[in-house]
Coordinates of C-alpha atoms in Angstrom, one line a residue:
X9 CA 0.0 0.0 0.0
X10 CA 1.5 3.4 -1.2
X11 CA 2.1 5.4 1.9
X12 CA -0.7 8.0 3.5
X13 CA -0.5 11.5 2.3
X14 CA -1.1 14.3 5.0
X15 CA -1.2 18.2 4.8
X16 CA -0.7 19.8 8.4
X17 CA -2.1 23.4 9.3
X18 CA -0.4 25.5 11.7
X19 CA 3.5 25.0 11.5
X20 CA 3.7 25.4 15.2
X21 CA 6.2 23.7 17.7
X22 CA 3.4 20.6 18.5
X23 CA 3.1 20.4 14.9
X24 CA 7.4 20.8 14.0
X25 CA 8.3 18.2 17.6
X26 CA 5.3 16.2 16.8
X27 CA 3.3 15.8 14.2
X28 CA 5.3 15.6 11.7
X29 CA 8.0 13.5 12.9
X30 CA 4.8 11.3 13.8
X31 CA 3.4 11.1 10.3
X32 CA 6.8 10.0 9.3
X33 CA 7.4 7.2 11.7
X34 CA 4.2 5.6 11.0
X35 CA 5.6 5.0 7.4
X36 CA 3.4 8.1 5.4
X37 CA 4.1 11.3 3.9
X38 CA 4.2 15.0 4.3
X39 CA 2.5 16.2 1.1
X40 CA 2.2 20.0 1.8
X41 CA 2.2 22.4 5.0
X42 CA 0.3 25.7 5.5
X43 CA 1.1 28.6 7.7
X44 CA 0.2 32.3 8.3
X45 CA 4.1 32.7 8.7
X46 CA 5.3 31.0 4.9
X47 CA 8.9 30.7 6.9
X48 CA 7.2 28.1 9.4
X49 CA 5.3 26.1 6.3
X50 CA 8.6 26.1 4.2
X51 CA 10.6 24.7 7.2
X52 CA 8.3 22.2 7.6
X53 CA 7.9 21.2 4.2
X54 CA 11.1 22.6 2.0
X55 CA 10.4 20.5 -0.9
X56 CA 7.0 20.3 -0.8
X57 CA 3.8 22.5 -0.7
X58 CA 4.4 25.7 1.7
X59 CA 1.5 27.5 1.7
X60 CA 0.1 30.5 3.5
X61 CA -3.3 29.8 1.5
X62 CA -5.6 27.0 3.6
X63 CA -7.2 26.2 -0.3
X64 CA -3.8 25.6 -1.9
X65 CA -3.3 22.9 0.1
X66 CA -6.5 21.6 -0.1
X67 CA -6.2 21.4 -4.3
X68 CA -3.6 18.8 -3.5
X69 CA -5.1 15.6 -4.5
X70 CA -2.3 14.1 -2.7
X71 CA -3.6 15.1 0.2
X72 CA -5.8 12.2 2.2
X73 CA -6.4 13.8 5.4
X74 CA -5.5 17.3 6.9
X75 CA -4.0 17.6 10.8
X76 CA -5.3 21.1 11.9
X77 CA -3.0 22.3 15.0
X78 CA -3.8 26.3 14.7
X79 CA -4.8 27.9 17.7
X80 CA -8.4 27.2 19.5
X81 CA -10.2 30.3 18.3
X82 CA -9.3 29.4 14.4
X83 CA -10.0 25.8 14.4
X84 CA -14.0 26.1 13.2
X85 CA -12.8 27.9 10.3
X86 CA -10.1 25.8 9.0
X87 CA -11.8 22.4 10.0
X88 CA -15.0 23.9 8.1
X89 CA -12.7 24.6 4.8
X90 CA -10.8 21.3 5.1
X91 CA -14.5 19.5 5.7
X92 CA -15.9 22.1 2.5
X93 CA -13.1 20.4 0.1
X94 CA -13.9 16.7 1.5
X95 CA -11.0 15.6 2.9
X96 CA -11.1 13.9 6.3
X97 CA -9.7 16.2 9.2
X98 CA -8.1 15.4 12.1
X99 CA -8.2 18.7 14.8
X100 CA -5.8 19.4 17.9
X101 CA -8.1 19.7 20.9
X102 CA -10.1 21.3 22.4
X103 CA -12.4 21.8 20.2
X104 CA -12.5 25.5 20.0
X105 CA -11.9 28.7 22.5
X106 CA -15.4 28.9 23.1
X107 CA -18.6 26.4 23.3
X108 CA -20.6 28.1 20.3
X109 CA -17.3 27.7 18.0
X110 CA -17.0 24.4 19.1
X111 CA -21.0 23.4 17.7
X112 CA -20.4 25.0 14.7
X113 CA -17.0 23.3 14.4
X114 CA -19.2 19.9 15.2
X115 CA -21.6 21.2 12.1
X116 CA -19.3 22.0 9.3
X117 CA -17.8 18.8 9.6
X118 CA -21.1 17.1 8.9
X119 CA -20.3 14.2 7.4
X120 CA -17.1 14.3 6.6
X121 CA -14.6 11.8 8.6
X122 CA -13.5 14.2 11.8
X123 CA -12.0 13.6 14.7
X124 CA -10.1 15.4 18.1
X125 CA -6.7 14.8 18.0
X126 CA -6.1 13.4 21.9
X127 CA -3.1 11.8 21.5
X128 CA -3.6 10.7 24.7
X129 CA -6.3 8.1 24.0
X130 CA -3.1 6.2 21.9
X131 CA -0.4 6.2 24.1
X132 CA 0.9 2.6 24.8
X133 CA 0.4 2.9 28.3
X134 CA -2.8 3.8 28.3
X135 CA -4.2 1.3 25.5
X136 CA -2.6 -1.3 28.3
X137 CA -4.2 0.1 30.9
X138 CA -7.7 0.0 29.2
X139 CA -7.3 -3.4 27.8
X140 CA -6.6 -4.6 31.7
X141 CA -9.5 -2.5 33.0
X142 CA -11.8 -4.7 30.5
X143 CA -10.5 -7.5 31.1
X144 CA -11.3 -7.4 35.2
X145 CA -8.1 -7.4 35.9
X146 CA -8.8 -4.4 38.6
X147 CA -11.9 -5.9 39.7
X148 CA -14.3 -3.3 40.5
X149 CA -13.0 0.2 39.4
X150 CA -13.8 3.0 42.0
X151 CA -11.5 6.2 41.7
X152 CA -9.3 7.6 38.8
X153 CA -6.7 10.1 40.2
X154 CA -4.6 12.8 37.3
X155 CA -2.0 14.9 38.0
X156 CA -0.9 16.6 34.3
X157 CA 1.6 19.5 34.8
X158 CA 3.8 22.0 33.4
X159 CA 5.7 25.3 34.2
X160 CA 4.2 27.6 31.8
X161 CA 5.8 31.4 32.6
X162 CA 4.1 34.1 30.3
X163 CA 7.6 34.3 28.0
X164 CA 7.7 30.7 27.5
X165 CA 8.9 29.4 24.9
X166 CA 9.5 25.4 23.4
X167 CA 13.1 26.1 22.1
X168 CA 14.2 29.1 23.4
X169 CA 13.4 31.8 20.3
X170 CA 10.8 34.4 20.2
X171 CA 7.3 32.3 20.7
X172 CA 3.2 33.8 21.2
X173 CA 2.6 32.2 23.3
X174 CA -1.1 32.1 22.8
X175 CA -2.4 29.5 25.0
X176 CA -2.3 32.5 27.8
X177 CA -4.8 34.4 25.7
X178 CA -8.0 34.1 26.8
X179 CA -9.3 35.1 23.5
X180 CA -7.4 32.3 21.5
X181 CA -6.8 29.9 23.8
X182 CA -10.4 30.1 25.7
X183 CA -8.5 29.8 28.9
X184 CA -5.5 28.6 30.6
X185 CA -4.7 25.0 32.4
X186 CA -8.0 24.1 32.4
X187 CA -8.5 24.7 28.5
X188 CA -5.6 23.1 27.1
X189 CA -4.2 20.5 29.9
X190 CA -8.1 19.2 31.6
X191 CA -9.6 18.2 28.4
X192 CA -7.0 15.3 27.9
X193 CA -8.4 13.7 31.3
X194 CA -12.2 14.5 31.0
X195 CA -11.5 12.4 27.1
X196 CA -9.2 10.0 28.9
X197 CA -11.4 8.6 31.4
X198 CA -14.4 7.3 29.1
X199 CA -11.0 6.1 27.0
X200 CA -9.4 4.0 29.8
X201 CA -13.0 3.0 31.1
X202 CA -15.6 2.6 28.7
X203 CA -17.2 5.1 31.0
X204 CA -17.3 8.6 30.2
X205 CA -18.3 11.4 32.6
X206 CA -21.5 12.3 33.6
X207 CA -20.6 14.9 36.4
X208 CA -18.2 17.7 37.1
X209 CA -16.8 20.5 39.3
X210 CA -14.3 22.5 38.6
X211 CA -12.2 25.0 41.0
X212 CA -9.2 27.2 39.2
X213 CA -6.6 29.4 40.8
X214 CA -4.4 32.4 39.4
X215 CA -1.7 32.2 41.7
X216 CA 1.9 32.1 40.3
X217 CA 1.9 33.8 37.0
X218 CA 0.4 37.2 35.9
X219 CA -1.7 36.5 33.0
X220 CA -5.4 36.8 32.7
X221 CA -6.3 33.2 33.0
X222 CA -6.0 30.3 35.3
X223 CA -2.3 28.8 36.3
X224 CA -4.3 25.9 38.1
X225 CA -7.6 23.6 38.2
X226 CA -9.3 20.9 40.6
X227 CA -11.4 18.8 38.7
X228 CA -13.7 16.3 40.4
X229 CA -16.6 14.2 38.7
X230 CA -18.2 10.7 38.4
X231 CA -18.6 8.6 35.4
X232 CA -22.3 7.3 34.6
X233 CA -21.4 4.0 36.0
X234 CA -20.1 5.9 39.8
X235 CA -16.6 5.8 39.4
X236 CA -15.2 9.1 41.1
X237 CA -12.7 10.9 39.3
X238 CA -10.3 13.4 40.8
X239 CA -8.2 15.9 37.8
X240 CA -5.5 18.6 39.1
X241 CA -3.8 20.6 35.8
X242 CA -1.6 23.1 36.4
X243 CA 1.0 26.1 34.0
X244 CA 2.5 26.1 37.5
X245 CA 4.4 22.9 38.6
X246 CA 8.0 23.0 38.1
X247 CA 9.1 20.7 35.3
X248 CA 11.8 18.8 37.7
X249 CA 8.8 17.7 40.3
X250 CA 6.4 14.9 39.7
X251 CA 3.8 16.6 37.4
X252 CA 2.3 13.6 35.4
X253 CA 0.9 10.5 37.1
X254 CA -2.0 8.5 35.9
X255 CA -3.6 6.1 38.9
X256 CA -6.8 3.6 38.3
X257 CA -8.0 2.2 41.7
X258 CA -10.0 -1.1 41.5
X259 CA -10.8 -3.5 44.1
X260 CA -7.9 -6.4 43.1
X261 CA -5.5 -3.9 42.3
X262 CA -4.1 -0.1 41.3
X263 CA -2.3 0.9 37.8
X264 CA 0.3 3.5 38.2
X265 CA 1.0 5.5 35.0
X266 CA 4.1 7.7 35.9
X267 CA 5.3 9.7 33.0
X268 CA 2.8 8.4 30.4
X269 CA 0.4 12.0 30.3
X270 CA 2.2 14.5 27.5
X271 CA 3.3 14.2 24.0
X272 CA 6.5 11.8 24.5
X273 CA 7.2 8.0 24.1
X274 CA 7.8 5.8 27.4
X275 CA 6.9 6.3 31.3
X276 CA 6.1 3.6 33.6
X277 CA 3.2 1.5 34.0
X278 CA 3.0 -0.7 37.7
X279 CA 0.5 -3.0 39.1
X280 CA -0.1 -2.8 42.8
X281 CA -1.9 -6.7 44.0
X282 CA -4.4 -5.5 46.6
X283 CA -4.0 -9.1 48.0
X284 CA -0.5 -10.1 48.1
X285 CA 0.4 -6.2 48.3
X286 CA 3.3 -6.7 45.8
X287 CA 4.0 -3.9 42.7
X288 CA 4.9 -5.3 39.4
X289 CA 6.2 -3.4 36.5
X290 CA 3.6 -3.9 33.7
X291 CA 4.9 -4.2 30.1
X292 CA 3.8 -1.6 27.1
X293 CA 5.6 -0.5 24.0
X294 CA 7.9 2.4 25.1
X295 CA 8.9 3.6 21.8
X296 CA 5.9 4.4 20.3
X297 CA 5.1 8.1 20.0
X298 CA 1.0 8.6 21.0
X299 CA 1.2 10.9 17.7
X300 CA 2.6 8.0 16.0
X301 CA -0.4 5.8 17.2
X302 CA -2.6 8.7 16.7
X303 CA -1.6 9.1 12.9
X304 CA -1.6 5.4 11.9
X305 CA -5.4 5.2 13.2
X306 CA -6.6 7.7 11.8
X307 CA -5.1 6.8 8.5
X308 CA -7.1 3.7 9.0
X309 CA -10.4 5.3 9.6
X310 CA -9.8 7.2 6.3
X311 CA -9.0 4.1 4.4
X312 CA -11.9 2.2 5.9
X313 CA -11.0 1.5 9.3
X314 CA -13.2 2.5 12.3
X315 CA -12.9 5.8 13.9
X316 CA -14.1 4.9 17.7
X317 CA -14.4 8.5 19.0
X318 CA -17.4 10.3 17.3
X319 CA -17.2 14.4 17.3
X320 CA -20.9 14.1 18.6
X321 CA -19.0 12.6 21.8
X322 CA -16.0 15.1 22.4
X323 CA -18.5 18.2 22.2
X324 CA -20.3 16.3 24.9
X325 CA -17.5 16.4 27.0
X326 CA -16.8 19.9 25.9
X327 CA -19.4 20.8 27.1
X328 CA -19.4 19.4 30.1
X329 CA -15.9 21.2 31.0
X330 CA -17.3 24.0 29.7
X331 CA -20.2 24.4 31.2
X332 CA -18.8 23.3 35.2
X333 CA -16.2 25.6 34.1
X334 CA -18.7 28.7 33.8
X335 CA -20.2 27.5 37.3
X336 CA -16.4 28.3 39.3

């Protein structure tokens, strides 16, 4: 099979660290990049399309599916001119800065084949973790516990050159922690469980950096099938500390993710016996990338594989967020 042709939007660092190098290791092509900034879609594709034009890309017939990683406030418009020219889109979450963006995002996809990019949902670790939880292995599940950090000052930068940082803009971003770091968990859940939510609260804090929205969030819910759920995000953990841990408590026994929550390969995965007491390191595929996985099944879903995560779903959660959100 000839490999996958892609066209990114937004030549950004997740799309330059991540994407990219994704769609590459899972065996398919870059086929054109598009950018505001033409230096940023050159860079990322130097002999191939560079275009600051969304439609020149889209001409490409090349071009199998589109990875839309612009900031929040755009994504309705690009995901409705990628859905407009029929190719399948695949859009960095959330959805949108704001919840009416976010239904008409839902909309002009209509039928085309869309999905949220939550790389999270592909991560090695995390596929093992669901695959135990199915099997019983955890007996009955009662809590899920997130911690998913960063240290996000308002100069920050990925690399160490002049960034915008937008995701401290209310206006594109749609808030702070809790819009880009929470949404991850609130998908994750339903994605480890089979169980999404069906309640949450949310409390947020401004207390380290001086920007107009939240450094930090408390999230705490229950799924429709009672499993209590407990979230804190935060722009304000130092990097060095213990920022991202992942724990599913079940009646036989506790998972431990350490490390697995972010964009990177590897972490650890352990088993705790609630019988015997002992902790076992449980095996997963450390060098896969979740963009990777994320890349090769949505590549799938475009050439008649199954997409498992409807949009109709993630505004649901959205929404959710959003609306608890509004309620702090």
């Amino acid at each position: 099979m000839r490999p996958f042709g892609w066209g990114v939007v937004g030549c950004g660092w997740v799309t330059r660290d991540h994407v990219v190098p994704a769609i590459r290791a899972a065996g398919h092509r870059l086929v054109g990049a598009c950018d505001s900034d033409p230096a940023a879609a050159r860079a990322l594709a130097p002999d191939r399309i560079a275009a600051t034009d969304l439609h020149e890309l889209l001409d490409h017939h090349e071009i199998e599916a589109v990875h839309v990683a612009t900031p929040n406030h755009t994504h309705a418009d690009v995901v409705a001119a990628v859905a407009k020219a029929g190719r399948p889109v695949l859009c960095e979450k959330p959805l949108a800065a704001s919840l009416p963006d976010a239904r008409r995002l839902v909309d002009a996809a209509g039928g085309t084949l869309a999905g949220a990019a939550f790389d999270q949902r592909f991560h090695p670790a995390h596929r093992r973790i669901a695959d135990l939880v199915a099997a019983g292995d955890l007996g009955t599940v009662t809590a899920v516990r997130i911690v998913y950090g960063c240290w996000l000052p308002p100069g920050w930068s990925p690399d160490g050159r002049p960034h915008d940082n937008w995701r401290i803009d209310p206006a594109r971003s749609g808030g702070g922690a809790l819009a880009d770091l929470a949404p991850h968990g609130v998908d994750l859940i339903g994605v480890l469980l089979g169980d999404d939510l069906a309640e949450l609260t949310v409390r947020t804090q401004r207390r380290v950096h001086p920007y107009g929205v939240d450094d930090g969030a408390m999230l705490t819910g229950v799924t429709g099938g009672g499993v209590l759920v407990q979230a804190h995000v935060s722009f304000n953990t130092a990097d060095p500390l213990p920022r991202r841990r992942l724990e599913v408590v079940g009646t036989r026994a506790q998972l431990v993710a350490a490390d697995t929550l972010g964009q990177t390969a590897g972490g650890t995965l352990t088993r705790l016996d609630a019988e015997t007491g002992t902790a076992e390191a449980v095996p997963f595929d450390t060098g896969m990338s979740p963009f990777t996985a994320q890349a090769q099944a949505f590549a799938d879903a475009v050439r008649g594989g199954d997409w498992q995560w409807p949009l109709t779903r993630d505004l649901h959660l959205y929404e959710l967020l959003h609306t608890a959100a509004e309620r702090t």
